[in-house]
Amino acid sequence: MRVLAVRALPLLIVLGMGAAGCADPRPADPRQAEPPATAIPSDPSPSTATPGPAETQAASPSPGESLIAGRYQPLWPFAGPAEAAKWQRAHQADGTEAWHLDAARTAVAFTRDYLGFTEIDQAVKVVQDGAHARVHVGYRAEEGPKPFVAAVVHLMRYGQGKDAPWEVVGTDDTSLTLTRPAYGASASSPLTVGGRITGVDESIRVQVLHPGADGPLGEVCCLSAGGQKAAWSAKVDFAARPGGTLTVVASTGGHVATVERFAVTGVTVPR
């Protein structure tokens, strides 16, 4: 599916995010990362990369068929391997939607367009290791000259070949973690969600999302939290069709930006 922010803002603590349960975590990264940040153009749009509700219903693969490398949940922009392969064929034919080949642009589009965190519009740092990429997404605030990192988005190549597109599979979490439900767990409503947070006067929002839906399938807000690695938990009701993968996102903010940190994980809906 990553940092302490206080009202007076004398200190901004280390952050670096990872899929709650999304394997292969990396060490924490500074929240106030080294510039320059990469501003991402506004052309990536979930409407061009994801199917509409009717198409999703007709072609939704089973969770086991969708897994990347046998273990990673495909969260966005493709709901399954057939969609990724369809884009790949179209791109080979006419070069359509080349942003799917750019991990930074895909991560920012996921954050800004799919999650709706419009202030988080920069790729501060990109670390690529073979089929994996970690993109530190962030935002600028008046209080600091450097961009603040809100999360480290974990992506993987989805499919075969050099032109296999990037797919978001989770985040690398530290100061805001999302450990329940477990990554890849079978989910039913109401869903118990939780983890740990370091911060002061935090307000946590939880949403359940699916590509192609008009809005959140479920949402709960606003859970008061704070402390040093303090436990937090909430229950969220949601309505989803059987089969497929859902994105669960926890976010907090309100000190220097609407959303200052977030974490995501992927769960499945049994058929």
PDB file of C-alpha atoms in Angstrom, residues 9-10 15 24 35 50 77 80 83-84 87 91 103 106 116 127 139 144 155 158 161 181 202 205 218 241 244 271:
ATOM      1  CA  LEU A   9       5.823  21.936  12.549  1.00  0.00           C
ATOM      2  CA  PRO A  10       9.275  22.211  14.197  1.00  0.00           C
ATOM      3  CA  LEU A  15       8.645   8.377   6.466  1.00  0.00           C
ATOM      4  CA  ASP A  24       9.908  -7.287   0.296  1.00  0.00           C
ATOM      5  CA  PRO A  35      15.036  17.353  -4.527  1.00  0.00           C
ATOM      6  CA  THR A  50      -9.510   1.249 -16.184  1.00  0.00           C
ATOM      7  CA  PRO A  77      -4.632   0.608 -13.067  1.00  0.00           C
ATOM      8  CA  GLY A  80      -6.449  -8.307 -14.179  1.00  0.00           C
ATOM      9  CA  GLU A  83      -6.621  -5.778 -19.197  1.00  0.00           C
ATOM     10  CA  ALA A  84      -2.844  -5.349 -18.983  1.00  0.00           C
ATOM     11  CA  TRP A  87      -3.269  -2.295 -23.276  1.00  0.00           C
ATOM     12  CA  HIS A  91       0.408   0.273 -27.302  1.00  0.00           C
ATOM     13  CA  ALA A 103       6.648   3.990 -12.941  1.00  0.00           C
ATOM     14  CA  THR A 106       1.795   5.608 -12.848  1.00  0.00           C
ATOM     15  CA  GLY A 116      -8.142  11.355  -5.016  1.00  0.00           C
ATOM     16  CA  VAL A 127      14.085   3.331  -7.031  1.00  0.00           C
ATOM     17  CA  TYR A 139       3.737  17.346  -2.101  1.00  0.00           C
ATOM     18  CA  GLY A 144       9.556  23.746   3.851  1.00  0.00           C
ATOM     19  CA  LEU A 155       4.827  -1.138  -8.360  1.00  0.00           C
ATOM     20  CA  TYR A 158       2.409  -6.713 -15.125  1.00  0.00           C
ATOM     21  CA  GLY A 161       8.258  -8.228 -22.340  1.00  0.00           C
ATOM     22  CA  PRO A 181      -6.464  -6.932   7.163  1.00  0.00           C
ATOM     23  CA  GLU A 202      -4.076  12.737  13.795  1.00  0.00           C
ATOM     24  CA  ARG A 205      -9.792   8.164   7.139  1.00  0.00           C
ATOM     25  CA  GLY A 218     -17.030   2.017   1.792  1.00  0.00           C
ATOM     26  CA  ARG A 241     -19.244  -7.702  -6.236  1.00  0.00           C
ATOM     27  CA  GLY A 244     -11.520  -9.442  -7.724  1.00  0.00           C
ATOM     28  CA  ARG A 271     -16.820 -15.538  -5.040  1.00  0.00           C
TER      29      ARG A 271
END
